[in-house]
Amino acid sequence: MNNKDIANLIFPDVTMTPEEIFKRYPKRNLKEGQYVTRFAPSPTGLVHIGNFFQAFISYNLARNSNGVLFLRIEDTDRKREKTEAKKVLYDVLGRFGLEFDEYQTLDGKDVGNYGPYVQSQRNDIYKVFAKKLVEEGRAFPCFCKKTEGKEDVLKQRESKFLENDEREYDPCRDLSFEEVKKHIDNGESFAIRFKTKNKGDERIKFNDIIKGELEAKANAKDFIIIKSDGTPPYPFAHAVDDTLMGTTIVVRGEEYIASTPAHIELFEALGFKLIDYCHNPLIYKLNEQGNRRKISKRYDPESNMMFFIENGYPVDAVFEYLLNMINSHFEIWRKNNPNLHWREFRFKPNEITTVAPIFDLVKLNDIAKNIIATYPGEELYNGWVKWAEEFDKPLAQVLKKDKDKFVKVCQMDRDDRPKPRKDIYNYKMMKEKFHYIFERPTPKFDEEDKAKELLKSYINSFKMPSSNEEWFNDVKVVAGNLGYATDNKLYKENPDAFKGNIAKACEFIRVALTGEKDSPTLFNIIEILGEEETKKRLSV
Ligand code: GLU
């Protein structure tokens, strides 16, 4: 009795051959330089920025080369609640508008010829390849769980490679047909393990597209390729799926480098051509002491991609920020091409950063400010309403009820300027930014007496201005009469001769109307507040 008999015994239902499976997955017709990339998330209930970063790299490599990007759901871990987590994943990807050429819709329809694009629907396929390995003596059934009672170790083995680097030949690796049959006849469950050929002291070299040649300890463990529940752990599913689906570059986190030798041994045993790897650095943050630490789900809300949606960042700002992290040339490109969409930016796989990017909200805010500054007022208003409809319903009602007013608020220092104000970086901040539109402020003046004097005088002669010039002239008259310098040059030459300069007078009015020392053009604010409200605010 040989391995073939063992294979037939443990896989009685598997009748297909790898060749037949390959017929269902014909080689992709690619032109020179075209990449097939994928995003292969395990749905966890949130989309982590590190995973999204990789998805975005894959997206760019595919788009820049006119290639293919597909989405593969890696949901073999049955313990997790999958349906809800999958919904979250699709929702987040949809919100960012990251389009895939091939994927499975949420209601289970495959778009593309290389499906199913969901691993839990591919168990039959994995078994065909596992059976082949058993037939060839490169895999074997392992019954340890029941017979040896080493449940903890086995659980650990099933979920990941053991931490220590020792050789891990499994006690079941050389069971005879008769022994296997005895276990099967006893109704024992089993996992399938890979039979490594390594002795535990080899090192192997492999190429990484961005890191160049890497070296790591060869795999020397009989790791599991099919769990006792019939599902494959990551390495086996990766080898089978990325081969069948025609992936040309696997973009994944650098935490996979240590297990790459195991993947390589598996590819070789299966007779598969190795796929190019592109291992990416993790994203870091600086702590208060200026030290690096991994961005964490627990402490950093921005590690969850929904953070950017909930705060109302334009998705293009997030993409541009990620491009900055991926390739340092993006910043210069953006300066030189202010009007091009980021999608026009091209980079090659070997130009992806090897340095761990540090997440910096200030930088993102800066990018977002520049992008929002390009929105005409009405577009800003529409975006604000759309955001508020989901995240601040009472605000949405106010904005919609008084549409004309709030469109004007959004137009201030924007529609009439070649260089609009750059002071908004997300929708969430806008209510606070324009708090004086929603509520009468409580002004605090540096020099209260002087402020009161000026405001009193201004209110006495107040008439609604019809232009910015008219408004400014009115203020000049009032301030000049009270002894303020209306000419800055004169003021600079002899400041003591005046109560202050015209800017100071404007500041008093600004603080009275908005509670702030910095605001958009006051003429616009007066127009929006109207005569009655303006006067109320001026009479402090
Ligand atoms: N499901 C794996 C993960 O989320 C995929 C890794 C890969 O891209 O190959 O880490």
Coordinates of C-alpha atoms and ligand atoms in Angstrom, one line a residue:
M1 CA 0.0 0.0 0.0
N2 CA 1.4 3.4 -0.9
N3 CA 0.8 7.1 -0.6
K4 CA -1.8 7.0 -3.3
D5 CA -3.9 4.6 -1.3
I6 CA -3.6 6.8 1.8
A7 CA -4.7 9.7 -0.4
N8 CA -7.7 7.8 -1.7
L9 CA -8.5 6.7 1.8
I10 CA -8.6 10.1 3.3
F11 CA -10.0 12.0 0.4
P12 CA -12.6 9.5 -1.0
D13 CA -14.7 12.4 -2.4
V14 CA -12.0 14.1 -4.3
T15 CA -12.1 13.0 -7.8
M16 CA -10.8 16.0 -9.7
T17 CA -7.1 16.3 -10.5
P18 CA -5.1 19.5 -10.3
E19 CA -4.9 19.5 -14.2
E20 CA -8.7 19.6 -14.3
I21 CA -8.8 22.5 -11.9
F22 CA -6.2 24.4 -13.9
K23 CA -8.4 24.1 -17.0
R24 CA -11.0 26.1 -15.1
Y25 CA -8.4 28.8 -14.4
P26 CA -6.7 29.4 -17.7
K27 CA -3.5 31.4 -17.8
R28 CA -4.3 35.1 -18.0
N29 CA -3.5 36.8 -21.2
L30 CA -1.1 39.5 -20.1
K31 CA 1.0 41.9 -22.0
E32 CA 4.5 42.7 -21.0
G33 CA 4.6 44.8 -17.8
Q34 CA 0.9 44.2 -16.8
Y35 CA 0.4 43.2 -13.2
V36 CA -2.3 41.2 -11.6
T37 CA -2.6 42.2 -8.0
R38 CA -5.0 41.5 -5.3
F39 CA -6.4 42.6 -1.9
A40 CA -6.9 39.6 0.3
P41 CA -8.3 40.8 3.6
S42 CA -9.5 38.5 6.4
P43 CA -12.8 40.2 7.4
T44 CA -12.4 41.3 11.0
G45 CA -15.1 43.9 11.4
L46 CA -12.8 46.9 10.6
V47 CA -10.4 47.9 7.8
H48 CA -7.0 48.6 9.3
I49 CA -5.0 51.3 7.7
G50 CA -2.1 48.9 7.3
N51 CA -4.2 46.6 5.2
F52 CA -5.7 49.4 3.3
F53 CA -2.2 50.7 2.5
Q54 CA -1.4 47.4 0.9
A55 CA -4.7 47.3 -1.0
F56 CA -3.9 50.8 -2.3
I57 CA -0.4 49.8 -3.4
S58 CA -2.0 46.8 -5.3
Y59 CA -4.6 49.1 -6.7
N60 CA -1.9 51.5 -8.1
L61 CA 0.3 48.7 -9.5
A62 CA -2.7 47.2 -11.4
R63 CA -4.0 50.6 -12.6
N64 CA -0.5 51.9 -13.6
S65 CA 0.2 48.9 -15.7
N66 CA -3.3 48.5 -17.2
G67 CA -3.4 45.2 -15.2
V68 CA -6.0 43.5 -13.0
L69 CA -6.9 44.1 -9.4
F70 CA -9.1 41.5 -7.7
L71 CA -10.6 41.2 -4.2
R72 CA -10.3 37.8 -2.5
I73 CA -12.0 37.4 0.9
E74 CA -9.9 35.3 3.2
D75 CA -12.6 34.0 5.5
T76 CA -11.3 30.5 6.3
D77 CA -11.2 31.3 10.0
R78 CA -14.7 30.1 11.0
K79 CA -14.6 31.3 14.5
R80 CA -15.1 34.8 13.5
E81 CA -18.5 36.3 12.7
K82 CA -18.1 36.6 8.9
T83 CA -21.3 38.1 7.5
E84 CA -21.2 41.3 9.5
A85 CA -17.5 41.7 9.1
K86 CA -17.8 41.3 5.3
K87 CA -20.5 43.9 5.2
V88 CA -18.2 46.3 7.0
L89 CA -15.4 45.5 4.6
Y90 CA -17.5 46.2 1.5
D91 CA -19.0 49.3 3.0
V92 CA -15.5 50.8 3.7
L93 CA -14.1 49.8 0.3
G94 CA -17.2 51.3 -1.3
R95 CA -16.9 54.6 0.6
F96 CA -13.4 55.0 -0.6
G97 CA -14.4 54.0 -4.1
L98 CA -11.6 51.5 -4.5
E99 CA -12.8 49.6 -7.5
F100 CA -11.9 46.0 -8.2
D101 CA -12.0 44.3 -11.6
E102 CA -12.9 41.0 -10.1
Y103 CA -14.6 40.2 -6.8
Q104 CA -17.7 38.6 -5.4
T105 CA -20.7 40.7 -4.7
L106 CA -22.1 40.8 -1.2
D107 CA -24.9 38.6 -2.3
G108 CA -22.6 36.0 -3.6
K109 CA -22.2 36.6 -7.4
D110 CA -18.7 36.3 -8.8
V111 CA -17.6 39.0 -11.2
G112 CA -14.6 37.7 -13.1
N113 CA -13.5 34.3 -14.3
Y114 CA -11.2 33.2 -11.5
G115 CA -13.7 32.8 -8.7
P116 CA -15.1 32.0 -6.3
Y117 CA -13.4 35.0 -4.8
V118 CA -14.2 33.9 -1.3
Q119 CA -12.0 31.3 0.3
S120 CA -14.7 29.6 2.3
Q121 CA -16.2 28.6 -1.0
R122 CA -13.0 27.0 -2.3
N123 CA -12.5 24.1 0.1
D124 CA -13.0 21.5 -2.6
I125 CA -10.2 23.1 -4.7
Y126 CA -7.8 23.1 -1.8
K127 CA -8.5 19.4 -1.2
V128 CA -7.5 18.5 -4.8
F129 CA -4.1 19.9 -4.3
A130 CA -3.7 18.5 -0.8
K131 CA -4.6 15.1 -2.1
K132 CA -1.9 15.5 -4.8
L133 CA 0.7 16.3 -2.1
V134 CA -0.4 13.2 -0.1
E135 CA -0.1 11.0 -3.2
E136 CA 3.4 12.3 -3.8
G137 CA 4.5 11.8 -0.2
R138 CA 4.7 15.6 0.5
A139 CA 1.7 15.7 2.9
F140 CA 0.1 13.3 5.4
P141 CA -2.8 13.0 7.7
C142 CA -2.1 13.8 11.3
F143 CA -4.4 12.4 14.0
C144 CA -2.5 13.7 17.0
K145 CA -5.3 15.8 18.4
K146 CA -7.2 12.8 19.7
T147 CA -4.4 10.2 20.3
E148 CA -1.8 12.4 22.0
G149 CA -3.9 14.9 23.8
K150 CA -1.5 17.7 23.0
E151 CA -4.5 19.9 22.3
D152 CA -2.9 23.2 23.2
V153 CA 0.2 22.7 21.1
L154 CA -1.9 21.6 18.2
K155 CA -4.3 24.5 18.5
Q156 CA -1.3 26.8 18.4
R157 CA 0.1 24.9 15.4
E158 CA -3.2 25.2 13.6
S159 CA -3.4 28.9 14.0
K160 CA 0.2 29.9 13.3
F161 CA 3.7 28.7 13.2
L162 CA 5.3 28.0 16.5
E163 CA 7.5 30.8 17.7
N164 CA 10.7 28.7 18.2
D165 CA 12.7 27.7 15.2
E166 CA 13.3 24.1 16.0
R167 CA 12.6 21.3 13.6
E168 CA 9.0 20.2 14.0
Y169 CA 8.6 16.8 12.4
D170 CA 5.2 15.6 13.2
P171 CA 4.8 12.1 14.9
C172 CA 2.3 11.1 12.2
R173 CA 4.5 11.9 9.2
D174 CA 5.4 8.2 8.6
L175 CA 2.2 6.4 9.4
S176 CA 1.6 3.3 7.3
F177 CA -1.5 2.8 5.3
E178 CA -2.7 0.3 7.9
E179 CA -2.2 2.8 10.7
V180 CA -4.0 5.5 8.9
K181 CA -6.8 3.1 8.1
K182 CA -7.1 2.2 11.8
H183 CA -7.5 5.8 12.8
I184 CA -10.0 6.5 10.0
D185 CA -12.0 3.4 10.9
N186 CA -12.0 4.7 14.5
G187 CA -13.7 7.8 13.2
E188 CA -10.9 10.1 14.3
S189 CA -10.6 13.5 12.8
F190 CA -7.4 14.6 11.2
A191 CA -5.5 17.5 9.8
I192 CA -3.3 17.4 6.7
R193 CA 0.3 18.4 7.3
F194 CA 3.0 19.3 4.8
K195 CA 6.0 17.1 5.0
T196 CA 9.0 19.3 5.0
K197 CA 12.3 18.1 3.4
N198 CA 14.5 20.5 5.4
K199 CA 16.6 19.5 8.4
G200 CA 16.3 22.7 10.3
D201 CA 19.7 24.2 9.6
E202 CA 19.3 25.5 6.1
R203 CA 18.8 29.1 5.1
I204 CA 17.2 30.3 1.9
K205 CA 17.4 33.4 -0.2
F206 CA 14.6 34.9 -2.0
N207 CA 13.9 38.1 -3.9
D208 CA 11.6 40.8 -2.7
I209 CA 10.5 43.4 -5.3
I210 CA 11.1 46.3 -2.9
K211 CA 13.6 45.0 -0.4
G212 CA 15.8 43.1 -2.9
E213 CA 17.4 39.8 -1.8
L214 CA 16.3 38.6 1.6
E215 CA 17.5 35.6 3.5
A216 CA 15.7 33.6 6.1
K217 CA 15.8 30.3 7.9
A218 CA 14.2 27.6 5.8
N219 CA 11.0 26.0 7.0
A220 CA 11.6 22.8 8.9
K221 CA 8.1 22.2 10.2
D222 CA 5.4 19.9 9.1
F223 CA 2.9 22.6 9.2
I224 CA -0.8 22.1 8.6
I225 CA -2.2 22.7 5.1
I226 CA -5.8 21.5 5.8
K227 CA -7.3 21.8 9.2
S228 CA -9.5 19.2 10.7
D229 CA -12.5 21.3 9.8
G230 CA -11.5 21.1 6.1
T231 CA -10.3 24.6 5.8
P232 CA -6.7 25.7 4.8
P233 CA -4.5 28.0 6.9
Y234 CA -3.0 31.0 5.1
P235 CA 0.1 29.5 3.5
F236 CA -1.7 26.7 1.6
A237 CA -4.6 28.9 0.6
H238 CA -2.2 31.6 -0.6
A239 CA -0.2 29.2 -2.7
V240 CA -3.2 27.6 -4.4
D241 CA -5.3 30.7 -4.8
D242 CA -2.6 33.1 -6.0
T243 CA -1.4 30.5 -8.5
L244 CA -4.9 29.7 -9.9
M245 CA -6.0 33.3 -9.9
G246 CA -2.9 34.4 -11.8
T247 CA -1.5 36.9 -9.3
T248 CA 1.8 38.3 -10.5
I249 CA 2.7 40.3 -7.4
V250 CA 1.7 39.5 -3.9
V251 CA 1.7 42.8 -1.9
R252 CA 1.5 41.9 1.8
G253 CA 2.8 43.1 5.2
E254 CA 6.4 42.4 6.2
E255 CA 5.2 40.2 9.0
Y256 CA 5.0 37.5 6.4
I257 CA 8.7 37.6 5.6
A258 CA 9.5 35.1 8.3
S259 CA 7.1 32.5 6.9
T260 CA 8.0 33.1 3.2
P261 CA 10.5 30.1 3.2
A262 CA 7.6 27.9 4.1
H263 CA 5.5 29.3 1.3
I264 CA 8.4 28.8 -1.1
E265 CA 8.8 25.2 -0.1
L266 CA 5.1 24.7 -0.6
F267 CA 5.1 26.3 -4.1
E268 CA 8.0 24.0 -5.1
A269 CA 6.3 20.9 -3.8
L270 CA 3.1 21.8 -5.6
G271 CA 5.1 22.4 -8.8
F272 CA 3.9 26.1 -8.9
K273 CA 6.0 28.9 -10.2
L274 CA 6.9 31.3 -7.4
I275 CA 5.1 34.7 -7.5
D276 CA 6.9 38.0 -6.9
Y277 CA 6.6 39.2 -3.4
C278 CA 6.4 42.8 -2.3
H279 CA 6.6 43.0 1.5
N280 CA 5.6 46.3 2.9
P281 CA 6.7 48.0 6.1
L282 CA 4.1 48.5 8.8
I283 CA 2.8 51.9 9.6
Y284 CA 4.2 53.6 12.7
K285 CA 3.3 56.5 14.9
L286 CA 5.6 58.6 17.0
N287 CA 4.8 58.6 20.7
E288 CA 5.2 61.6 22.9
Q289 CA 8.9 60.9 23.5
G290 CA 9.4 60.8 19.8
N291 CA 9.9 57.0 19.6
R292 CA 8.3 54.9 17.0
R293 CA 5.6 52.4 17.7
K294 CA 3.3 50.4 15.5
I295 CA 0.0 52.1 14.8
S296 CA -2.4 50.2 17.0
K297 CA -6.1 49.4 16.9
R298 CA -6.3 50.0 20.6
Y299 CA -4.8 53.4 20.9
D300 CA -5.0 55.0 17.5
P301 CA -8.5 55.7 16.1
E302 CA -6.9 56.6 12.8
S303 CA -5.8 52.9 12.4
N304 CA -9.4 52.2 11.4
M305 CA -10.3 53.5 8.0
M306 CA -13.7 54.6 9.2
F307 CA -12.0 57.3 11.3
F308 CA -11.5 59.3 8.1
I309 CA -15.1 58.8 7.0
E310 CA -16.6 59.6 10.3
N311 CA -14.5 62.8 10.5
G312 CA -15.4 63.8 7.0
Y313 CA -12.1 63.8 5.3
P314 CA -12.3 63.9 1.5
V315 CA -11.3 60.4 0.4
D316 CA -8.9 61.9 -2.1
A317 CA -7.0 63.5 0.8
V318 CA -6.6 60.1 2.4
F319 CA -5.4 58.6 -0.9
E320 CA -3.0 61.5 -1.5
Y321 CA -1.6 61.0 2.0
L322 CA -1.1 57.3 1.4
L323 CA 0.6 58.0 -1.9
N324 CA 3.0 60.3 0.0
M325 CA 3.7 57.4 2.3
I326 CA 4.2 54.9 -0.6
N327 CA 6.5 57.0 -2.7
S328 CA 8.4 60.1 -1.7
H329 CA 8.3 61.5 -5.2
F330 CA 4.5 62.1 -4.9
E331 CA 5.0 65.4 -3.1
I332 CA 7.1 66.9 -5.8
W333 CA 4.9 65.5 -8.5
R334 CA 1.9 67.1 -6.7
K335 CA 3.6 70.5 -6.6
N336 CA 4.5 70.3 -10.2
N337 CA 1.1 69.1 -11.3
P338 CA -1.4 70.9 -9.1
N339 CA -4.3 70.2 -11.4
L340 CA -3.8 66.6 -12.2
H341 CA -5.7 63.9 -10.3
W342 CA -3.6 61.6 -8.1
R343 CA -4.6 58.7 -10.4
E344 CA -2.2 60.2 -13.0
F345 CA 0.7 59.6 -10.7
R346 CA 2.7 56.6 -11.7
F347 CA 5.2 54.5 -9.8
K348 CA 6.9 51.1 -10.3
P349 CA 6.9 48.3 -7.7
N350 CA 10.6 48.9 -6.9
E351 CA 9.9 52.5 -6.1
I352 CA 7.7 51.7 -3.2
T353 CA 9.1 52.8 0.1
T354 CA 11.1 50.4 2.2
V355 CA 11.1 52.8 5.1
A356 CA 8.3 52.3 7.6
P357 CA 6.0 55.3 7.2
I358 CA 5.0 57.3 10.2
F359 CA 1.4 58.4 10.4
D360 CA 1.1 62.1 10.9
L361 CA -2.3 63.6 11.2
V362 CA -0.9 67.1 10.7
K363 CA 0.4 66.2 7.3
L364 CA -3.0 64.6 6.3
N365 CA -4.8 67.8 7.5
D366 CA -2.5 69.8 5.3
I367 CA -3.2 67.8 2.2
A368 CA -7.0 67.8 3.0
K369 CA -6.9 71.6 3.4
N370 CA -5.4 72.0 0.0
I371 CA -8.0 69.7 -1.6
I372 CA -10.9 71.3 0.2
A373 CA -9.7 74.7 -0.9
T374 CA -10.3 73.6 -4.5
Y375 CA -14.0 73.0 -3.8
P376 CA -16.4 75.7 -4.9
G377 CA -18.7 76.8 -2.1
E378 CA -21.7 74.8 -3.3
E379 CA -19.7 71.7 -3.5
L380 CA -18.4 72.2 0.0
Y381 CA -21.9 72.7 1.2
N382 CA -23.2 69.5 -0.5
G383 CA -20.3 67.5 1.0
W384 CA -21.0 68.9 4.4
V385 CA -24.7 68.1 4.2
K386 CA -24.0 64.6 3.0
W387 CA -21.6 64.0 5.8
A388 CA -24.0 65.5 8.4
E389 CA -26.9 63.4 7.2
E390 CA -25.0 60.4 8.4
F391 CA -23.0 61.6 11.3
D392 CA -24.8 64.7 12.7
K393 CA -28.5 64.5 11.8
P394 CA -29.7 67.6 13.6
L395 CA -26.9 69.6 11.9
A396 CA -28.0 68.3 8.5
Q397 CA -31.5 69.6 9.2
V398 CA -30.3 73.0 10.0
L399 CA -28.0 73.1 7.0
K400 CA -30.8 72.0 4.7
K401 CA -33.5 74.3 6.2
D402 CA -31.3 77.4 5.6
K403 CA -29.6 76.3 2.4
D404 CA -29.0 79.7 0.9
K405 CA -27.4 80.9 4.1
F406 CA -25.1 78.0 4.5
V407 CA -24.1 77.9 0.8
K408 CA -23.0 81.5 1.4
V409 CA -21.1 80.4 4.5
C410 CA -19.3 77.9 2.4
Q411 CA -18.6 80.4 -0.4
M412 CA -16.9 82.9 1.9
D413 CA -13.3 83.6 0.9
R414 CA -13.6 80.8 -1.7
D415 CA -15.7 81.5 -4.8
D416 CA -14.4 85.0 -5.2
R417 CA -10.8 84.3 -4.6
P418 CA -8.0 83.0 -6.9
K419 CA -6.4 81.6 -3.7
P420 CA -9.1 80.5 -1.3
R421 CA -8.6 80.2 2.4
K422 CA -7.1 76.9 3.5
D423 CA -8.6 76.4 6.9
I424 CA -10.9 73.4 6.5
Y425 CA -9.6 69.9 6.5
N426 CA -12.7 67.9 7.2
Y427 CA -16.5 68.3 7.5
K428 CA -16.6 67.5 11.1
M429 CA -14.7 70.6 12.1
M430 CA -16.9 73.0 10.1
K431 CA -19.6 73.4 12.7
E432 CA -17.0 74.5 15.2
K433 CA -15.2 76.6 12.6
F434 CA -18.4 78.5 11.8
H435 CA -19.8 78.4 15.4
Y436 CA -20.7 82.1 15.2
I437 CA -23.1 81.4 12.4
F438 CA -25.0 79.0 14.5
E439 CA -24.8 80.9 17.8
R440 CA -24.2 84.4 18.9
P441 CA -20.7 84.4 20.4
T442 CA -19.6 85.8 23.8
P443 CA -16.8 88.1 22.7
K444 CA -13.6 88.7 24.8
F445 CA -11.7 91.8 23.9
D446 CA -8.1 92.6 24.7
E447 CA -8.9 96.2 25.4
E448 CA -12.5 96.3 26.4
D449 CA -13.0 100.0 26.8
K450 CA -11.5 100.8 23.5
A451 CA -13.5 98.1 21.9
K452 CA -16.8 99.4 23.4
E453 CA -16.1 102.9 22.3
L454 CA -15.4 101.9 18.7
L455 CA -18.3 99.5 18.4
K456 CA -20.7 102.1 19.8
S457 CA -19.6 104.6 17.3
Y458 CA -19.8 102.0 14.5
I459 CA -23.3 100.9 15.4
N460 CA -24.5 104.5 15.5
S461 CA -23.6 105.1 11.9
F462 CA -24.2 101.5 10.8
K463 CA -25.8 100.8 7.5
M464 CA -25.7 97.5 5.6
P465 CA -22.7 97.7 3.2
S466 CA -23.2 96.7 -0.4
S467 CA -19.6 95.8 -1.1
N468 CA -16.4 95.0 0.8
E469 CA -15.0 98.4 -0.2
E470 CA -18.0 100.2 1.1
W471 CA -17.8 98.3 4.4
F472 CA -14.1 99.1 4.8
N473 CA -14.6 102.8 4.0
D474 CA -17.4 103.0 6.6
V475 CA -15.1 101.5 9.2
K476 CA -12.3 103.8 8.2
V477 CA -14.5 106.8 8.7
V478 CA -15.6 105.7 12.2
A479 CA -12.1 104.6 13.3
G480 CA -10.5 107.8 11.8
N481 CA -12.9 110.0 13.8
L482 CA -12.0 108.2 17.0
G483 CA -8.3 108.7 16.4
Y484 CA -7.2 105.4 14.7
A485 CA -4.7 105.5 11.9
T486 CA -6.3 104.7 8.6
D487 CA -3.0 104.7 6.9
N488 CA -0.6 102.0 8.0
K489 CA 2.5 103.9 6.9
L490 CA 1.6 106.9 9.1
Y491 CA 0.8 104.5 12.0
K492 CA 4.2 102.8 11.7
E493 CA 6.0 106.1 11.7
N494 CA 4.4 107.3 14.8
P495 CA 2.3 104.7 16.6
D496 CA 1.9 106.8 19.8
A497 CA 0.0 109.4 17.9
F498 CA -2.9 107.0 17.4
K499 CA -5.4 104.9 19.4
G500 CA -4.3 102.0 17.1
N501 CA -4.4 101.2 13.5
I502 CA -7.3 100.3 11.3
A503 CA -6.5 96.6 11.7
K504 CA -7.1 97.0 15.4
A505 CA -10.5 98.6 14.8
C506 CA -11.4 95.7 12.5
E507 CA -10.3 93.3 15.1
F508 CA -12.8 94.7 17.6
I509 CA -15.6 94.3 15.1
R510 CA -14.5 90.8 14.2
V511 CA -14.4 89.7 17.8
A512 CA -17.8 91.2 18.4
L513 CA -19.3 89.5 15.4
T514 CA -17.6 86.1 15.5
G515 CA -15.8 85.8 18.9
E516 CA -12.6 85.2 16.9
K517 CA -9.6 87.2 15.9
D518 CA -9.4 85.4 12.6
S519 CA -12.4 84.9 10.4
P520 CA -13.4 85.1 6.7
T521 CA -14.1 88.5 5.3
L522 CA -16.3 90.5 7.7
F523 CA -18.4 92.0 4.9
N524 CA -19.5 88.4 4.0
I525 CA -20.3 87.6 7.6
I526 CA -22.4 90.7 7.9
E527 CA -24.3 89.8 4.8
I528 CA -25.0 86.4 6.2
L529 CA -26.0 87.6 9.7
G530 CA -28.2 90.3 8.3
E531 CA -28.7 93.8 9.7
E532 CA -30.6 93.0 12.8
E533 CA -28.3 90.3 14.1
T534 CA -25.2 92.3 13.2
K535 CA -26.4 95.2 15.2
K536 CA -27.2 93.0 18.1
R537 CA -23.7 91.6 18.1
L538 CA -22.1 95.0 17.8
S539 CA -24.0 96.3 20.9
V540 CA -21.8 94.7 23.5
Ligands
GLU1 N1 -5.5 37.5 4.7 C1 -4.2 37.9 4.9 C2 -4.1 39.2 5.7 O1 -5.1 39.8 5.9 C3 -3.6 38.3 3.5 C4 -2.2 38.5 3.4 C5 -1.8 38.6 1.9 O2 -2.1 39.6 1.3 O3 -1.4 37.6 1.3 O4 -3.1 39.4 6.4

